[in-house]
Short mmCIF file of C-alpha atoms in Angstrom, two decimals:
data_model
loop_
_atom_site.label_atom_id
_atom_site.label_comp_id
_atom_site.label_asym_id
_atom_site.label_seq_id
_atom_site.Cartn_x
_atom_site.Cartn_y
_atom_site.Cartn_z
CA MET H 1 81.58 86.81 107.96
CA LEU H 2 84.83 88.56 108.82
CA LEU H 3 87.55 86.81 107.20
CA ALA H 4 91.33 86.85 108.23
CA LEU H 5 93.87 87.67 105.58
CA PRO H 6 97.00 85.51 104.88
CA ALA H 7 100.43 86.84 105.66
CA LEU H 8 102.60 87.62 102.60
CA SER H 9 106.33 88.39 102.69
CA LEU H 10 107.56 91.91 103.55
CA GLU H 11 109.13 93.53 100.54
CA VAL H 12 111.74 96.17 101.16
CA ARG H 13 112.11 98.99 98.72
CA GLU H 14 115.10 98.95 96.44
CA GLY H 15 117.45 101.85 97.57
CA ALA H 16 116.30 101.67 101.05
CA PRO H 17 118.83 103.61 103.27
CA ASP H 18 120.54 101.06 105.69
CA THR H 19 120.81 104.00 108.41
CA TYR H 20 118.47 107.21 108.63
CA VAL H 21 118.46 109.99 111.00
CA VAL H 22 114.91 111.24 111.81
CA LYS H 23 114.34 114.80 111.14
CA LYS H 24 111.75 117.36 112.15
CA GLY H 25 109.02 117.43 109.75
CA ASP H 26 109.21 113.80 108.92
CA THR H 27 106.05 111.64 109.10
CA LEU H 28 105.98 107.80 109.96
CA TRP H 29 104.01 107.25 106.51
CA GLY H 30 106.73 108.96 104.79
CA ILE H 31 109.55 106.91 106.56
CA ALA H 32 107.61 103.56 105.96
CA GLY H 33 107.44 104.39 102.22
CA MET H 34 111.03 105.08 102.16
CA TYR H 35 111.46 101.34 103.35
CA LEU H 36 108.69 99.42 102.21
CA GLU H 37 106.82 98.94 98.89
CA GLN H 38 103.70 98.61 101.16
CA PRO H 39 104.22 101.11 103.83
CA TRP H 40 101.14 100.04 105.69
CA ARG H 41 103.08 96.91 106.67
CA TRP H 42 105.29 99.07 108.82
CA PRO H 43 104.47 97.05 112.04
CA GLU H 44 105.94 94.10 110.52
CA LEU H 45 109.39 95.73 109.78
CA TRP H 46 109.78 97.47 113.21
CA ASP H 47 111.90 95.85 115.56
CA VAL H 48 110.73 96.43 119.08
CA ASN H 49 113.52 97.39 121.33
CA PRO H 50 112.72 96.24 125.16
CA GLN H 51 115.29 98.72 126.34
CA ILE H 52 113.29 101.70 125.09
CA ASP H 53 110.19 102.79 126.79
CA ASN H 54 107.57 103.29 124.02
CA PRO H 55 109.84 101.69 121.29
CA HIS H 56 107.00 102.37 118.65
CA LEU H 57 107.42 106.20 118.72
CA ILE H 58 110.07 107.80 116.74
CA PHE H 59 111.48 111.20 117.46
CA PRO H 60 113.60 113.70 115.83
CA GLY H 61 117.28 112.70 116.10
CA ASP H 62 116.85 109.00 116.53
CA ARG H 63 118.97 106.78 114.36
CA LEU H 64 116.96 103.99 112.46
CA THR H 65 119.17 100.94 111.15
CA LEU H 66 117.94 98.47 108.73
CA SER H 67 119.08 94.77 109.16
CA TRP H 68 118.17 91.11 108.45
CA VAL H 69 117.26 88.67 111.03
CA GLU H 70 116.84 85.02 109.68
CA GLY H 71 116.25 86.35 106.28
CA GLU H 72 113.59 88.76 107.34
CA PRO H 73 114.05 92.73 107.51
CA ARG H 74 114.19 94.47 110.72
CA LEU H 75 114.28 97.89 111.51
CA GLY H 76 115.91 99.06 114.93
CA VAL H 77 116.05 102.21 116.56
CA GLN H 78 118.92 104.07 118.38
CA ARG H 79 117.31 106.75 120.63
CA SER H 80 118.59 110.38 120.57
CA ARG H 81 119.98 111.34 123.87
CA ASP H 82 117.84 114.64 123.50
CA VAL H 83 114.80 112.63 124.20
CA THR H 84 114.27 110.93 127.50
CA LEU H 85 111.22 108.76 128.53
CA THR H 86 110.82 108.02 132.24
CA PRO H 87 107.90 107.06 134.41
CA LYS H 88 107.54 110.79 135.50
CA MET H 89 107.37 112.15 131.98
CA ARG H 90 104.81 110.70 129.97
CA VAL H 91 102.74 113.77 128.17
CA SER H 92 105.33 115.95 126.54
CA PRO H 93 107.42 113.28 124.88
CA LEU H 94 104.38 112.17 122.93
CA ASP H 95 103.99 115.61 121.45
CA LEU H 96 107.55 115.54 120.18
CA ALA H 97 107.08 112.27 118.57
CA ILE H 98 106.98 112.35 114.71
CA PRO H 99 103.21 111.85 113.57
CA MET H 100 102.19 109.26 111.28
CA ILE H 101 100.97 111.79 108.66
CA PRO H 102 100.69 115.87 108.92
CA LEU H 103 98.19 116.36 111.65
CA ASP H 104 97.46 120.16 111.45
CA GLU H 105 94.47 119.74 108.85
CA ILE H 106 93.07 116.72 110.35
CA GLY H 107 92.92 118.19 113.59
CA ALA H 108 91.12 121.28 112.35
CA PHE H 109 88.89 119.09 110.45
CA LEU H 110 87.89 117.06 113.46
CA ARG H 111 87.30 120.12 115.33
CA ARG H 112 84.41 120.95 112.89
CA HIS H 113 83.00 117.47 112.19
CA ARG H 114 81.36 114.76 113.71
CA ILE H 115 79.36 111.69 112.62
CA LEU H 116 76.20 111.62 114.60
CA SER H 117 73.58 108.94 114.99
CA ALA H 118 69.87 109.45 115.13
CA ASP H 119 70.22 108.75 118.86
CA ASP H 120 72.77 111.15 119.16
CA ILE H 121 70.79 113.91 117.58
CA ASN H 122 67.43 113.14 119.38
CA GLN H 123 69.04 113.02 122.79
CA SER H 124 71.17 116.24 122.47
CA ALA H 125 70.21 119.54 123.93
CA TYR H 126 69.05 122.09 121.37
CA ILE H 127 68.14 125.86 120.97
CA VAL H 128 64.56 126.39 121.74
CA ALA H 129 64.61 130.23 121.36
CA ALA H 130 66.72 133.48 121.01
CA ALA H 131 66.51 136.67 122.94
CA GLN H 132 64.07 139.23 121.63
CA SER H 133 62.30 136.38 119.73
CA HIS H 134 64.99 136.39 116.96
CA LEU H 135 64.85 133.62 114.49
CA VAL H 136 68.63 133.84 113.97
CA SER H 137 71.42 134.70 115.99
CA GLY H 138 75.15 135.61 115.77
CA ALA H 139 78.21 136.14 117.77
CA GLY H 140 77.33 137.94 121.13
CA ASP H 141 73.66 137.05 121.15
CA THR H 142 71.95 135.32 123.79
CA VAL H 143 70.07 131.99 123.07
CA TYR H 144 68.00 129.66 125.10
CA GLY H 145 68.77 126.02 125.30
CA ARG H 146 66.64 123.11 126.46
CA GLY H 147 67.67 119.36 127.04
CA ARG H 148 70.36 117.77 128.76
CA PHE H 149 73.44 119.87 130.11
CA PRO H 150 76.43 117.77 131.66
CA ASP H 151 77.46 119.10 134.99
CA ASP H 152 80.77 121.17 135.00
CA GLU H 153 80.62 121.93 131.32
CA PRO H 154 80.53 125.71 130.37
CA THR H 155 80.93 125.55 126.68
CA TYR H 156 79.10 123.81 124.02
CA GLY H 157 79.36 123.42 120.37
CA ILE H 158 76.58 124.59 118.06
CA PHE H 159 75.91 121.86 115.28
CA ARG H 160 73.06 121.39 112.69
CA ALA H 161 72.37 117.84 111.37
CA GLY H 162 73.30 117.91 107.54
CA GLU H 163 74.08 115.35 104.93
CA ILE H 164 72.69 111.88 105.68
CA TYR H 165 75.23 108.79 105.14
CA ARG H 166 73.74 106.14 103.69
CA ASP H 167 75.00 102.62 102.62
CA PRO H 168 75.05 102.60 98.97
CA VAL H 169 74.38 98.90 98.88
CA THR H 170 71.79 98.38 101.63
CA GLN H 171 70.62 101.92 101.80
CA GLU H 172 71.02 101.66 105.69
CA VAL H 173 71.34 105.15 107.55
CA LEU H 174 74.89 105.02 108.71
CA GLY H 175 74.51 108.48 110.29
CA TYR H 176 74.47 112.13 109.93
CA GLN H 177 77.02 114.95 109.14
CA ALA H 178 77.15 117.26 112.25
CA GLN H 179 77.70 120.68 110.42
CA ASP H 180 79.65 123.21 112.63
CA ILE H 181 77.68 126.38 113.24
CA GLY H 182 79.68 127.76 116.26
CA ASN H 183 80.11 127.68 119.95
CA ALA H 184 78.18 128.97 123.02
CA GLN H 185 78.86 129.72 126.66
CA LEU H 186 76.77 128.95 129.39
CA LEU H 187 75.64 132.01 131.31
CA GLY H 188 73.99 130.49 134.40
CA SER H 189 73.06 127.25 135.85
CA ASN H 190 72.57 124.14 133.78
CA ARG H 191 70.04 122.75 136.00
CA ALA H 192 66.96 124.69 134.85
CA ASP H 193 64.63 123.19 132.62
CA VAL H 194 65.54 126.20 130.02
CA VAL H 195 69.29 127.54 130.17
CA GLU H 196 70.69 130.78 129.08
CA LEU H 197 73.70 130.83 126.70
CA GLU H 198 75.80 133.39 124.99
CA VAL H 199 77.04 132.66 121.34
CA THR H 200 80.66 133.07 121.09
CA ARG H 201 81.68 132.09 117.73
CA VAL H 202 79.79 131.40 114.32
CA THR H 203 80.41 130.03 110.84
CA GLU H 204 76.82 130.91 109.87
CA GLU H 205 73.59 132.33 111.70
CA VAL H 206 72.52 130.01 114.55
CA ARG H 207 68.80 129.03 114.20
CA ILE H 208 66.17 127.46 116.60
CA ALA H 209 66.41 123.60 116.86
CA ASP H 210 70.43 123.70 116.17
CA ARG H 211 72.07 121.27 118.50
CA LEU H 212 74.12 122.03 121.46
CA LEU H 213 77.03 119.25 122.02
CA PRO H 214 79.58 119.14 124.68
CA PRO H 215 83.14 119.16 123.29
CA GLU H 216 84.73 115.94 122.61
CA GLU H 217 88.20 115.14 123.58
CA ARG H 218 89.72 113.89 120.35
CA ILE H 219 93.28 113.34 120.51
CA LEU H 220 95.64 112.87 117.71
CA ASP H 221 98.99 111.74 118.50
CA ALA H 222 101.89 109.71 116.85
CA THR H 223 101.10 106.49 119.02
CA PHE H 224 99.16 104.64 116.20
CA GLN H 225 100.77 103.10 113.06
CA PRO H 226 99.75 102.60 109.44
CA ARG H 227 98.53 99.15 108.96
CA ALA H 228 96.18 96.73 107.03
CA PRO H 229 92.79 95.67 108.69
CA ASP H 230 93.02 92.19 110.43
CA GLN H 231 89.70 91.29 108.26
CA GLU H 232 88.55 91.61 104.77
CA ILE H 233 86.49 94.78 104.28
CA ARG H 234 83.70 94.13 101.80
CA ASN H 235 81.51 96.54 99.94
CA GLY H 236 83.41 99.50 101.24
CA TYR H 237 83.06 102.78 99.38
CA MET H 238 83.96 106.40 99.54
CA ILE H 239 80.27 107.91 100.13
CA ALA H 240 81.11 111.47 100.59
CA VAL H 241 84.03 113.92 100.59
CA ASP H 242 84.65 117.15 102.75
CA GLY H 243 83.75 120.27 100.84
CA GLY H 244 81.73 118.36 98.30
CA VAL H 245 84.16 118.58 95.39
CA SER H 246 83.81 116.44 92.46
CA GLN H 247 87.23 115.21 92.20
CA ILE H 248 89.24 113.98 95.28
CA GLY H 249 92.94 114.04 95.55
CA THR H 250 95.94 113.51 98.06
CA MET H 251 95.26 114.66 101.77
CA ASP H 252 91.41 115.21 100.91
CA ILE H 253 89.13 113.74 103.51
CA VAL H 254 86.42 111.41 102.75
CA VAL H 255 83.71 109.36 104.43
CA LEU H 256 83.65 105.72 104.10
CA ASN H 257 80.56 103.45 104.64
CA ARG H 258 82.38 101.13 106.96
CA GLY H 259 83.39 101.54 110.79
CA ALA H 260 84.05 99.78 114.04
CA ARG H 261 81.42 97.23 113.56
CA ASP H 262 83.18 96.19 110.39
CA GLY H 263 86.32 95.82 112.09
CA LEU H 264 87.91 99.24 110.98
CA GLU H 265 90.23 100.97 113.48
CA ILE H 266 92.54 104.21 113.60
CA GLY H 267 95.41 103.76 111.46
CA HIS H 268 93.84 101.16 109.02
CA VAL H 269 95.18 101.71 105.36
CA LEU H 270 92.67 100.83 102.60
CA ALA H 271 93.38 100.49 98.87
CA ILE H 272 91.19 102.78 96.59
CA TYR H 273 89.62 101.06 93.38
CA GLN H 274 87.61 102.52 90.66
CA ALA H 275 85.17 100.31 88.77
CA GLY H 276 86.24 98.83 85.54
CA GLU H 277 84.60 100.10 82.24
CA LEU H 278 81.94 98.49 80.26
CA VAL H 279 83.25 97.58 77.03
CA PHE H 280 81.67 95.58 73.99
CA ASP H 281 83.29 92.30 73.21
CA GLU H 282 83.47 92.32 69.36
CA VAL H 283 84.32 88.38 69.47
CA ALA H 284 81.43 87.29 71.91
CA GLY H 285 79.12 90.00 70.61
CA ASP H 286 78.14 91.13 74.29
CA ASN H 287 79.24 93.80 77.12
CA VAL H 288 81.71 92.83 79.63
CA ARG H 289 82.86 94.54 82.67
CA LEU H 290 86.75 95.23 82.99
CA PRO H 291 88.21 94.32 86.66
CA ASP H 292 88.45 97.41 89.00
CA SER H 293 91.76 99.24 88.75
CA ARG H 294 93.71 100.06 91.81
CA ALA H 295 93.79 104.17 92.04
CA GLY H 296 94.98 105.09 95.42
CA LEU H 297 95.51 104.59 99.18
CA CYS H 298 93.26 106.07 102.26
CA MET H 299 94.02 105.76 105.90
CA VAL H 300 91.22 105.83 108.66
CA PHE H 301 91.70 108.48 111.36
CA GLU H 302 88.30 108.71 113.18
CA VAL H 303 85.83 105.93 113.30
CA ALA H 304 82.07 105.83 114.24
CA GLU H 305 80.08 102.57 114.75
CA LYS H 306 78.78 102.43 111.01
CA ALA H 307 80.96 105.04 109.37
CA SER H 308 84.52 106.35 109.37
CA TYR H 309 86.73 109.20 108.19
CA ALA H 310 89.81 108.70 106.19
CA VAL H 311 92.35 110.77 104.55
CA VAL H 312 93.68 110.02 101.06
CA LEU H 313 97.48 109.40 101.21
CA LYS H 314 97.75 108.54 97.43
CA ALA H 315 96.03 109.33 94.27
CA ASP H 316 97.31 107.97 91.13
CA ARG H 317 94.32 109.46 89.06
CA ALA H 318 91.55 111.70 90.12
CA LEU H 319 89.22 109.90 92.39
CA LYS H 320 85.68 110.32 93.04
CA VAL H 321 82.64 109.53 95.47
CA MET H 322 81.62 105.82 95.03
CA ASP H 323 85.21 104.75 94.45
CA LYS H 324 85.47 101.40 96.21
CA VAL H 325 87.84 100.73 99.28
CA LYS H 326 89.21 97.32 99.97
CA ASN H 327 92.22 95.70 101.89
CA PRO H 328 95.70 97.09 100.55
#
């Protein structure tokens, strides 16, 4: 059962500025950390201004003002005149807003990675053969695909089912890593039983049975905010890390064994804990496990049904796969 968490008093960081002018290159997480001991509680500090369209967005040049209302801290915004948000202008201003965290690396990661379910893999189109009976293909080669090809979609990502993500407690299969192999361009009609494609990009050799997936629109913008999950996250773990490194640090990307069905959403911040050591109690004469120790913070930026991707925002020491994640 998912449990609602009690509200705690908001703690403003000592030395937080009364006013701050937002600069290009700032991030929402950085500004939240400037004002709060617990930056994921940013929405509780933010004073929604009904006079400003999209008040939750912050732009370079905006002036932030810290005040107190009935003993509670509030942060207001005075919009810079350089930014105008009108009903006729909805897209470009979002691109100008400061992001929650640096998005360049995360955007590149999302272009290369997906979490697929078994149904996603089994129902996707695949490469059935290559020209001239080749077993492997490269950029510029022709391959043949079979399966479901959506109408009006000329380009496809080439993926291979990689690492299996399992829950470390229940051993349930949570999904599969979709390994980026390259891209292909449709050469003819997609209505035939077997279609012809040209390989346009490769990260490694394309093989028979590699999957062909239409591109996903995966938008990263500044409209979501760092916040704690509404429910208690139980038995959460970092089960994999991008690149297979043994030690995990700040801005590394990890896979969590919790997803949308567990209440996780984009923007949720989780604390990372390391298991306490097993020590010998010389008085009692037995072994005892020390409490888990808090070691960092991560934030969810992509959610699948049973698993999710998160970026490590803070690491107080070297982290590793199978460290726990809990509500902050």
